[in-house]
Short mmCIF file of C-alpha atoms in Angstrom, two decimals:
data_model
loop_
_atom_site.label_atom_id
_atom_site.label_comp_id
_atom_site.label_asym_id
_atom_site.label_seq_id
_atom_site.Cartn_x
_atom_site.Cartn_y
_atom_site.Cartn_z
CA MET A 1 16.89 2.94 2.47
CA ALA A 2 18.09 6.03 0.65
CA ALA A 3 17.30 6.19 -3.06
CA GLY A 4 20.89 7.09 -3.83
CA ALA A 5 22.41 3.85 -2.63
CA ILE A 6 21.81 0.16 -2.21
CA VAL A 7 23.36 -0.85 1.07
CA ALA A 8 22.29 -4.47 1.31
CA VAL A 9 22.19 -7.03 -1.47
CA LEU A 10 21.44 -10.71 -1.80
CA VAL A 11 23.08 -13.03 -4.29
CA GLY A 12 21.46 -15.46 -6.69
CA GLY A 13 18.30 -15.06 -8.73
CA ALA A 14 17.54 -14.85 -12.42
CA PRO A 15 20.41 -13.96 -14.74
CA PRO A 16 20.28 -10.76 -16.79
CA GLY A 17 18.29 -11.09 -19.98
CA THR A 18 15.71 -13.54 -18.61
CA ALA A 19 12.16 -12.68 -17.65
CA ALA A 20 11.59 -11.67 -14.04
CA THR A 21 8.98 -14.31 -13.28
CA GLN A 22 7.03 -14.26 -10.05
CA PRO A 23 6.47 -17.45 -8.07
CA PRO A 24 2.82 -18.45 -7.91
CA PRO A 25 1.00 -17.13 -4.85
CA PRO A 26 0.32 -19.67 -2.10
CA PRO A 27 -3.07 -21.38 -2.44
CA SER A 28 -6.03 -19.95 -0.59
CA PRO A 29 -6.35 -21.46 2.90
CA THR A 30 -9.93 -22.43 2.01
CA ALA A 31 -8.86 -24.16 -1.23
CA PRO A 32 -10.00 -27.66 -0.07
CA CYS A 33 -13.47 -26.26 0.59
CA ASP A 34 -13.50 -24.06 -2.51
CA ALA A 35 -13.03 -27.16 -4.69
CA LEU A 36 -16.32 -28.54 -3.39
CA SER A 37 -18.52 -25.45 -3.30
CA PRO A 38 -19.83 -23.55 -6.36
CA ILE A 39 -20.28 -20.36 -4.30
CA ALA A 40 -18.02 -18.53 -1.85
CA ILE A 41 -20.31 -18.16 1.18
CA PRO A 42 -19.90 -21.59 2.87
CA CYS A 43 -16.13 -21.65 2.57
CA THR A 44 -15.79 -18.01 3.62
CA LEU A 45 -17.83 -18.74 6.76
CA LEU A 46 -15.68 -21.75 7.62
CA GLY A 47 -12.52 -19.76 6.91
CA LYS A 48 -13.57 -16.87 9.16
CA THR A 49 -14.32 -19.31 11.97
CA ALA A 50 -10.93 -20.99 11.53
CA ASP A 51 -9.15 -17.59 11.46
CA ALA A 52 -10.85 -16.63 14.74
CA VAL A 53 -9.80 -19.90 16.39
CA ALA A 54 -6.21 -19.48 15.20
CA ALA A 55 -6.10 -15.88 16.44
CA GLU A 56 -7.38 -16.89 19.88
CA CYS A 57 -4.74 -19.62 19.99
CA ARG A 58 -2.01 -17.05 19.35
CA ARG A 59 -3.53 -14.62 21.84
CA ALA A 60 -3.42 -17.36 24.50
CA GLY A 61 0.37 -17.40 24.15
CA VAL A 62 0.67 -20.62 22.19
CA PRO A 63 3.60 -20.48 19.72
CA ASP A 64 2.14 -19.29 16.43
CA GLU A 65 3.56 -22.26 14.50
CA ARG A 66 1.30 -24.49 16.60
CA CYS A 67 -1.79 -22.37 15.92
CA THR A 68 -2.15 -23.57 12.35
CA VAL A 69 -5.81 -24.46 11.84
CA PRO A 70 -7.21 -26.03 8.66
CA LEU A 71 -8.87 -23.42 6.42
CA ALA A 72 -7.26 -20.56 8.41
CA HIS A 73 -4.58 -18.15 7.21
CA LYS A 74 -1.16 -19.05 8.54
CA VAL A 75 0.08 -16.06 10.54
CA THR A 76 3.56 -16.29 12.04
CA GLN A 77 6.17 -13.88 13.29
CA ALA A 78 8.73 -16.00 11.46
CA ALA A 79 7.16 -15.03 8.12
CA ARG A 80 7.41 -11.36 9.06
CA ASP A 81 11.04 -11.78 10.12
CA ALA A 82 11.91 -13.62 6.90
CA TYR A 83 10.25 -10.88 4.87
CA LEU A 84 12.43 -8.22 6.52
CA LYS A 85 15.50 -10.10 5.23
CA SER A 86 14.14 -10.56 1.72
CA TRP A 87 14.92 -8.78 -1.56
CA VAL A 88 11.21 -7.89 -1.78
CA HIS A 89 11.49 -5.76 1.36
CA GLN A 90 14.68 -4.14 0.11
CA ALA A 91 13.06 -3.35 -3.24
CA ALA A 92 9.88 -2.00 -1.59
CA GLU A 93 11.97 0.28 0.64
CA PHE A 94 14.00 1.40 -2.35
CA GLN A 95 10.90 2.21 -4.42
CA TYR A 96 9.26 4.07 -1.54
CA ALA A 97 12.36 6.27 -1.22
CA LEU A 98 12.63 6.64 -5.00
CA GLY A 99 9.06 7.97 -5.12
CA GLY A 100 9.65 10.42 -2.28
CA SER A 101 10.19 13.36 -4.61
CA LEU A 102 7.12 12.64 -6.74
CA PRO A 103 3.91 14.61 -6.23
CA LEU A 104 1.30 12.63 -4.33
CA ARG A 105 -0.70 12.20 -7.54
CA ASP A 106 2.15 10.07 -8.93
CA ALA A 107 3.58 8.36 -5.84
CA GLN A 108 2.66 4.74 -5.06
CA TRP A 109 1.35 3.56 -1.68
CA ILE A 110 1.09 -0.05 -0.55
CA GLY A 111 -2.06 -0.03 1.57
CA THR A 112 -4.61 -2.21 3.30
CA HIS A 113 -8.42 -2.05 3.30
CA ASN A 114 -10.10 -1.81 6.71
CA SER A 115 -6.64 -2.12 8.18
CA PHE A 116 -7.92 -2.35 11.77
CA ASN A 117 -10.35 -5.22 11.14
CA SER A 118 -8.21 -8.14 12.27
CA PRO A 119 -8.86 -10.95 14.78
CA SER A 120 -5.24 -10.56 15.84
CA ASP A 121 -6.10 -7.25 17.51
CA SER A 122 -9.03 -8.24 19.73
CA LEU A 123 -12.06 -10.53 19.88
CA THR A 124 -15.08 -8.57 18.64
CA LEU A 125 -18.09 -9.29 16.45
CA SER A 126 -16.77 -7.32 13.48
CA HIS A 127 -13.19 -8.54 13.82
CA GLU A 128 -14.40 -12.11 13.38
CA ASP A 129 -15.50 -11.10 9.86
CA SER A 130 -12.02 -9.86 9.18
CA ASN A 131 -10.38 -7.96 6.35
CA GLN A 132 -6.90 -8.54 7.78
CA GLN A 133 -4.92 -11.13 9.71
CA LEU A 134 -1.99 -8.96 10.79
CA THR A 135 -1.99 -6.25 13.42
CA LEU A 136 -1.47 -2.64 12.41
CA THR A 137 2.13 -2.83 13.61
CA GLN A 138 2.80 -5.97 11.59
CA GLN A 139 1.29 -4.35 8.49
CA LEU A 140 3.57 -1.35 8.85
CA ASP A 141 6.52 -3.69 9.36
CA ILE A 142 5.94 -5.29 5.95
CA ASP A 143 5.98 -1.98 4.04
CA VAL A 144 2.32 -0.98 4.24
CA ARG A 145 2.28 2.82 4.18
CA ALA A 146 -1.44 3.53 3.75
CA LEU A 147 -3.89 2.52 6.46
CA GLU A 148 -7.67 2.83 6.79
CA LEU A 149 -9.59 3.31 10.03
CA ASP A 150 -13.41 3.45 10.11
CA LEU A 151 -14.62 5.78 12.85
CA HIS A 152 -18.03 5.49 14.55
CA TRP A 153 -19.61 7.49 17.39
CA ILE A 154 -21.34 4.86 19.50
CA PRO A 155 -22.44 4.29 23.11
CA ARG A 156 -19.83 2.47 25.20
CA LEU A 157 -20.68 0.01 27.94
CA GLU A 158 -17.59 0.86 29.99
CA ARG A 159 -18.64 4.52 29.85
CA LEU A 160 -22.18 3.77 31.05
CA GLY A 161 -23.67 4.46 27.65
CA GLN A 162 -21.76 7.63 26.85
CA ARG A 163 -20.66 7.83 23.25
CA ALA A 164 -17.03 7.65 22.14
CA VAL A 165 -15.15 7.44 18.86
CA THR A 166 -14.76 3.75 18.07
CA VAL A 167 -12.83 1.98 15.31
CA CYS A 168 -15.31 -0.46 13.85
CA HIS A 169 -16.36 -2.14 10.61
CA GLY A 170 -20.09 -1.49 10.84
CA GLU A 171 -22.98 0.18 9.12
CA SER A 172 -23.59 3.94 8.95
CA PRO A 173 -25.27 5.99 11.69
CA SER A 174 -28.50 5.91 9.65
CA GLU A 175 -28.49 2.13 10.23
CA ALA A 176 -27.68 2.48 13.94
CA ASP A 177 -24.00 1.56 13.43
CA LEU A 178 -25.09 -2.06 13.05
CA GLY A 179 -22.15 -4.43 13.66
CA CYS A 180 -20.31 -2.20 16.12
CA THR A 181 -20.16 -3.66 19.63
CA ASN A 182 -17.06 -3.84 21.83
CA GLU A 183 -14.51 -2.71 19.25
CA PRO A 184 -11.54 -0.65 20.49
CA LEU A 185 -11.64 3.08 21.01
CA PHE A 186 -9.87 5.32 18.51
CA SER A 187 -7.79 6.58 21.42
CA THR A 188 -6.40 3.07 21.97
CA VAL A 189 -5.86 2.20 18.29
CA LEU A 190 -4.05 5.35 17.16
CA PRO A 191 -1.14 4.98 19.64
CA LYS A 192 -0.12 1.76 17.88
CA ILE A 193 0.49 3.76 14.71
CA ALA A 194 2.17 6.62 16.58
CA ASP A 195 4.51 4.25 18.41
CA TRP A 196 5.61 2.67 15.13
CA LEU A 197 6.18 6.07 13.53
CA ASP A 198 8.19 7.24 16.53
CA GLY A 199 10.61 4.39 15.83
CA HIS A 200 10.65 5.07 12.07
CA SER A 201 11.15 8.82 11.84
CA ASP A 202 12.00 8.72 8.11
CA GLN A 203 8.63 7.27 7.11
CA VAL A 204 5.47 9.04 5.94
CA ILE A 205 2.10 7.29 5.95
CA LEU A 206 -1.28 8.06 4.42
CA LEU A 207 -4.04 7.53 7.00
CA TYR A 208 -7.58 7.33 5.62
CA LEU A 209 -10.24 8.06 8.25
CA GLU A 210 -13.59 6.82 6.97
CA ASP A 211 -16.22 9.04 8.54
CA GLN A 212 -19.17 7.20 10.07
CA MET A 213 -19.68 9.77 12.85
CA GLN A 214 -21.51 12.88 11.58
CA LYS A 215 -21.77 14.57 14.98
CA PRO A 216 -19.92 17.75 16.11
CA ALA A 217 -18.92 16.14 19.43
CA ALA A 218 -17.46 13.17 17.55
CA TYR A 219 -15.25 15.38 15.39
CA ALA A 220 -14.10 17.36 18.42
CA SER A 221 -13.14 14.12 20.17
CA THR A 222 -11.35 12.85 17.04
CA ILE A 223 -9.33 16.05 16.72
CA ALA A 224 -8.38 15.91 20.40
CA THR A 225 -7.14 12.34 19.99
CA LEU A 226 -5.22 13.11 16.79
CA ASP A 227 -3.54 16.15 18.29
CA THR A 228 -2.61 14.36 21.51
CA VAL A 229 -1.50 10.99 20.17
CA LEU A 230 0.27 11.96 16.94
CA ARG A 231 2.85 13.92 18.87
CA ARG A 232 6.47 13.04 19.57
CA PRO A 233 8.08 13.00 23.00
CA ASP A 234 9.62 16.42 22.26
CA GLY A 235 6.12 17.85 21.70
CA SER A 236 6.30 18.21 17.91
CA SER A 237 3.32 17.06 15.85
CA MET A 238 3.49 14.25 13.29
CA ILE A 239 0.49 15.62 11.38
CA TYR A 240 0.87 17.34 8.01
CA ARG A 241 -1.85 19.90 8.55
CA PRO A 242 -4.02 21.57 5.91
CA ASP A 243 -3.18 25.17 5.08
CA PRO A 244 -6.17 27.28 6.24
CA SER A 245 -5.55 29.70 3.38
CA LYS A 246 -6.30 26.86 0.91
CA ARG A 247 -9.67 26.05 2.47
CA ALA A 248 -12.46 25.62 -0.09
CA ALA A 249 -16.02 26.93 0.05
CA ASN A 250 -17.18 23.68 1.67
CA GLY A 251 -15.03 24.46 4.71
CA CYS A 252 -12.37 21.81 3.97
CA THR A 253 -8.94 21.83 2.34
CA PRO A 254 -8.45 19.60 -0.71
CA LEU A 255 -5.59 17.12 -0.58
CA PRO A 256 -2.58 18.91 -2.17
CA LEU A 257 -1.68 16.40 -4.86
CA GLY A 258 1.34 18.44 -5.92
CA VAL A 259 3.08 17.98 -2.57
CA SER A 260 5.60 15.15 -2.21
CA ARG A 261 6.42 12.82 0.67
CA ASP A 262 9.84 14.47 0.84
CA GLN A 263 8.17 17.84 1.40
CA VAL A 264 5.94 16.37 4.10
CA ARG A 265 8.98 14.91 5.82
CA ALA A 266 10.92 18.17 5.46
CA SER A 267 8.09 19.98 7.24
CA GLY A 268 8.62 17.72 10.24
CA ALA A 269 5.45 15.69 9.63
CA GLN A 270 4.90 11.98 9.04
CA VAL A 271 1.13 11.53 8.71
CA ILE A 272 -1.14 12.74 5.92
CA LEU A 273 -4.74 12.43 7.09
CA VAL A 274 -7.46 12.11 4.43
CA GLY A 275 -11.20 11.61 4.51
CA SER A 276 -14.51 13.09 3.42
CA CYS A 277 -15.17 16.77 3.96
CA ALA A 278 -16.28 17.48 7.51
CA PRO A 279 -15.61 21.03 8.74
CA GLY A 280 -15.45 19.68 12.29
CA TRP A 281 -12.13 17.96 11.61
CA SER A 282 -10.82 20.04 8.73
CA ALA A 283 -7.98 21.46 10.84
CA ASP A 284 -6.26 18.05 10.62
CA VAL A 285 -7.92 16.06 7.83
CA PHE A 286 -7.67 16.80 4.10
CA ASP A 287 -10.75 16.39 1.93
CA TRP A 288 -9.82 13.86 -0.74
CA ASN A 289 -13.24 13.30 -2.32
CA ALA A 290 -12.40 15.24 -5.48
CA ASP A 291 -8.77 14.10 -5.54
CA HIS A 292 -9.12 10.33 -5.75
CA VAL A 293 -11.15 7.65 -7.54
CA GLU A 294 -11.83 4.11 -6.41
CA SER A 295 -14.62 2.67 -8.55
CA GLY A 296 -12.65 1.01 -11.33
CA SER A 297 -13.15 -2.54 -12.59
CA THR A 298 -10.69 -4.98 -11.02
CA SER A 299 -12.18 -7.97 -12.83
CA ALA A 300 -11.70 -6.31 -16.23
CA TYR A 301 -8.21 -4.93 -15.56
CA GLN A 302 -5.76 -5.67 -18.37
CA PRO A 303 -1.95 -5.57 -18.59
CA TYR A 304 -0.25 -2.30 -19.59
CA PRO A 305 -1.03 -0.40 -21.77
CA ALA A 306 -4.72 -1.46 -21.91
CA CYS A 307 -5.22 -1.11 -18.12
CA ASP A 308 -8.82 -0.31 -17.06
CA ALA A 309 -11.12 1.40 -19.53
CA THR A 310 -12.92 3.00 -16.57
CA TYR A 311 -10.18 5.65 -16.39
CA ASP A 312 -8.34 7.40 -19.18
CA ALA A 313 -4.81 8.77 -18.96
CA SER A 314 -6.00 12.13 -17.66
CA VAL A 315 -7.41 10.50 -14.50
CA TYR A 316 -4.12 8.76 -13.75
CA ALA A 317 -2.29 12.04 -14.36
CA THR A 318 -4.44 14.16 -12.06
CA LYS A 319 -5.80 11.98 -9.25
CA LEU A 320 -4.95 9.27 -6.76
CA VAL A 321 -6.24 6.01 -8.25
CA ARG A 322 -7.26 3.48 -5.60
CA TYR A 323 -8.26 -0.16 -5.98
CA PHE A 324 -9.36 -2.25 -3.01
CA GLU A 325 -10.91 -5.63 -2.34
CA ASP A 326 -13.36 -6.95 0.25
CA SER A 327 -12.98 -10.48 1.61
CA THR A 328 -15.63 -10.27 4.33
CA LEU A 329 -18.54 -12.64 4.73
CA VAL A 330 -20.85 -9.64 4.57
CA ALA A 331 -19.52 -8.79 1.11
CA ASN A 332 -20.19 -12.35 -0.02
CA LEU A 333 -23.72 -12.28 1.38
CA LEU A 334 -24.38 -9.20 -0.73
CA ASP A 335 -23.27 -11.20 -3.79
CA PRO A 336 -24.57 -14.70 -2.93
CA THR A 337 -23.75 -16.29 -6.29
CA ARG A 338 -20.13 -15.17 -6.29
CA PRO A 339 -17.75 -18.09 -6.97
CA PRO A 340 -14.95 -18.97 -4.51
CA ALA A 341 -12.41 -17.33 -6.82
CA ASP A 342 -13.37 -13.67 -6.41
CA PRO A 343 -13.15 -11.88 -9.78
CA ASN A 344 -12.56 -8.63 -7.90
CA ALA A 345 -9.65 -9.94 -5.84
CA LEU A 346 -6.33 -8.11 -6.13
CA THR A 347 -4.31 -11.09 -7.32
CA PRO A 348 -0.56 -10.74 -7.91
CA ALA A 349 -1.16 -10.66 -11.68
CA LYS A 350 -3.72 -7.86 -11.35
CA VAL A 351 -1.45 -5.95 -8.96
CA GLN A 352 1.45 -6.13 -11.39
CA SER A 353 -0.74 -4.78 -14.21
CA MET A 354 -2.08 -2.00 -11.99
CA THR A 355 1.42 -1.07 -10.89
CA ASP A 356 2.57 -0.76 -14.49
CA CYS A 357 -0.48 1.35 -15.31
CA GLY A 358 0.06 3.81 -12.46
CA VAL A 359 -2.39 2.79 -9.73
CA ASN A 360 -1.32 4.86 -6.73
CA LEU A 361 -3.04 3.20 -3.83
CA PHE A 362 -3.78 -0.44 -3.09
CA GLY A 363 -6.25 -1.56 -0.43
CA PHE A 364 -5.28 -5.18 0.14
CA ASP A 365 -7.32 -7.63 2.21
CA GLN A 366 -5.76 -10.47 4.23
CA LEU A 367 -2.26 -9.26 3.31
CA LEU A 368 0.54 -11.60 4.36
CA PRO A 369 4.23 -11.05 3.59
CA GLU A 370 4.56 -14.21 1.53
CA ASP A 371 1.34 -14.08 -0.53
CA GLY A 372 2.93 -12.49 -3.62
CA ARG A 373 1.05 -9.18 -3.75
CA ILE A 374 3.78 -7.00 -2.25
CA GLN A 375 6.23 -8.67 -4.61
CA ALA A 376 3.89 -7.79 -7.49
CA THR A 377 4.25 -4.08 -6.65
CA VAL A 378 8.00 -4.32 -7.31
CA TRP A 379 8.70 -2.82 -10.71
CA SER A 380 12.38 -1.92 -10.35
CA TRP A 381 15.02 -4.47 -9.35
CA ALA A 382 14.88 -8.02 -10.66
CA PRO A 383 14.93 -10.73 -7.98
CA ASP A 384 18.08 -10.54 -5.85
CA GLU A 385 19.48 -7.56 -7.73
CA PRO A 386 21.68 -5.57 -7.69
CA ARG A 387 24.32 -8.27 -7.53
CA VAL A 388 27.55 -7.49 -5.75
CA ASP A 389 29.52 -8.79 -8.74
CA GLY A 390 27.22 -7.42 -11.45
CA GLY A 391 28.79 -4.00 -11.96
CA GLY A 392 28.36 -0.44 -10.74
CA CYS A 393 25.72 0.79 -13.19
CA THR A 394 22.02 0.10 -13.60
CA LEU A 395 20.45 -1.42 -16.68
CA GLN A 396 16.75 -1.81 -17.38
CA ARG A 397 16.43 -5.18 -19.10
CA ALA A 398 14.11 -5.79 -22.02
CA ASP A 399 11.51 -7.18 -19.58
CA GLY A 400 11.56 -3.89 -17.64
CA ARG A 401 13.39 -5.12 -14.54
CA TRP A 402 16.66 -3.63 -13.37
CA VAL A 403 20.03 -5.33 -12.99
CA ALA A 404 23.57 -4.31 -12.13
CA ALA A 405 25.83 -4.17 -15.20
CA PRO A 406 29.46 -3.23 -15.97
CA CYS A 407 29.62 0.48 -16.74
CA ALA A 408 31.89 -0.08 -19.74
CA ASP A 409 29.22 -2.12 -21.55
CA ARG A 410 27.34 -0.41 -24.35
CA HIS A 411 23.57 0.02 -24.10
CA PRO A 412 21.05 2.65 -25.17
CA ALA A 413 20.54 5.42 -22.59
CA ALA A 414 17.12 6.20 -21.13
CA CYS A 415 16.22 9.83 -21.91
CA ARG A 416 13.25 11.85 -20.76
CA SER A 417 11.73 15.09 -22.01
CA GLY A 418 8.59 16.03 -20.12
CA SER A 419 6.64 12.77 -19.90
CA THR A 420 8.16 11.31 -23.07
CA TRP A 421 10.81 8.58 -22.91
CA THR A 422 13.27 7.87 -25.69
CA VAL A 423 16.49 5.90 -25.99
CA THR A 424 19.78 6.61 -27.71
CA ALA A 425 22.11 4.42 -29.70
CA PRO A 426 24.20 2.07 -27.51
CA VAL A 427 26.87 3.92 -25.49
CA PRO A 428 28.98 3.25 -22.38
CA TYR A 429 27.35 4.51 -19.19
CA ALA A 430 29.79 7.45 -18.96
CA ALA A 431 28.50 8.77 -22.29
CA ALA A 432 24.78 8.36 -21.51
CA ALA A 433 24.13 11.91 -20.25
CA ALA A 434 25.79 13.50 -23.27
CA ALA A 435 23.94 11.17 -25.63
CA CYS A 436 20.59 12.23 -24.18
CA ALA A 437 21.56 15.93 -24.16
CA SER A 438 22.40 15.76 -27.87
CA SER A 439 18.74 14.99 -28.55
CA GLY A 440 17.46 17.74 -26.25
CA SER A 441 16.46 15.44 -23.41
CA THR A 442 17.83 14.37 -20.02
CA PHE A 443 19.42 11.10 -18.90
CA ALA A 444 16.81 9.92 -16.43
CA LEU A 445 15.56 7.33 -13.95
CA PRO A 446 11.98 6.02 -13.68
CA ARG A 447 10.52 6.74 -10.24
CA SER A 448 7.20 4.93 -10.51
CA GLY A 449 5.78 1.79 -12.06
CA ASP A 450 4.06 3.58 -14.92
CA GLN A 451 7.21 5.56 -15.76
CA ASN A 452 9.15 2.30 -15.82
CA ALA A 453 6.54 0.64 -18.05
CA ALA A 454 6.53 3.62 -20.44
CA LEU A 455 10.32 3.41 -20.78
CA GLN A 456 10.21 -0.35 -21.25
CA ALA A 457 7.69 0.07 -24.07
CA VAL A 458 10.29 2.21 -25.87
CA ALA A 459 13.51 0.48 -24.82
CA GLY A 460 12.35 -3.13 -24.67
CA THR A 461 12.47 -3.52 -28.41
CA SER A 462 15.51 -1.34 -29.12
CA GLY A 463 18.94 -2.62 -30.03
CA GLY A 464 21.17 -3.26 -27.02
CA ALA A 465 24.53 -4.84 -26.46
CA SER A 466 23.51 -7.57 -28.88
CA PRO A 467 20.85 -7.53 -31.62
CA GLY A 468 17.38 -7.60 -30.11
CA ALA A 469 18.66 -7.53 -26.52
CA GLY A 470 16.70 -4.39 -25.68
CA GLY A 471 17.03 -2.51 -22.41
CA ALA A 472 18.61 0.81 -21.48
CA TRP A 473 20.99 2.47 -19.06
CA LEU A 474 19.25 4.18 -16.13
CA ARG A 475 20.63 7.19 -14.28
CA TYR A 476 21.51 5.31 -11.10
CA ARG A 477 24.95 4.31 -9.81
CA ILE A 478 25.17 1.39 -7.43
CA THR A 479 27.16 1.77 -4.23
CA SER A 480 27.73 -0.86 -1.58
#
């Protein structure tokens, strides 16, 4: 969806001036077990077994509605189809387009952790201890735009012991790639992503390749697969390649955080590849080690503006900030006293706080379209907005969410100068630009969750159409 227009709207939802409340997330599938166990391990083990049984049921061709197993996640194509008709999907598309002009350091990505590790893909040892339930294609369908693939260089039975690049959730080469068995080859996984991109030519994804290879032959094979598979039928490459002139002393090119998704798309590319520095693949893969952080405290995360004391404002302003979770049995075994309710889980409430604070990249586990976490990344439109009968102009309510409003109404205008937001006295929408200009600033539109939260902090307590109403006009006209 283009950022300049809303082309599909739903009716209903919360009226302007009320808080945009989120429905509670569905209960954990292992909730009946969790109520009986003081630690997570037993219920996680039962849940993984149930997920594997349900996945095999679906793989056998049984209708997915009939593959509901107690303690297993409920995975249905109907949920995916319903999501594609929802206001959450429309808002996620809108926000993705709205952030297209932002530098990568400021743009938000909905992502998954160990995206490949799903029993829905194939029956393997590591997939049974899954991080995901959906396939890669299904994840992309529900607005995931950042994927993670772990690459190993292991002997393959079908190749008579010859090594090949394999996508696997296992240990490092120093630990003999423990856990990797019959997982799929990189050359069979990557086409699933390429096929989806070929049908969605306006989309750009961030693809994190976790390096567990460390052999020159492995990098050469990886590059050959990337260059062959991430190519369109007309022969053009989908890869946004590093500029050799920007290569650092370590032989790799740092991720250019000042580039935007729009610029990537304008170059003809759709895939930004990131990983650790390895000169063997540096022709395709950006080194992001110095450009991102991912060791913050999820359990201690607080609502805006407190956020996470691990990182100060300068980190958010200069790096990609990533938070991920790990729902595997292995992770629980490493923390055997962990309670069933994981304090490091990315719950909808945590996700909303992180979105307001400017977290760029989420690594969700077990993401399903109806579990509330994608909805928690929505910081712009209120549920089922903009209404067809609401008006042609956009108003940020006092709670920070956006609604359609009659342009003749009088509200403060949202003004921006540098990174500072201010608001004017109430004016009709037509006078908003002039009102901001009179104070030396520009009538503006938030393009990220943290920008929206910063404006709300200023406008939410200002005088609006009625005393104490708060809110502000945003520089966005609604078209149908």
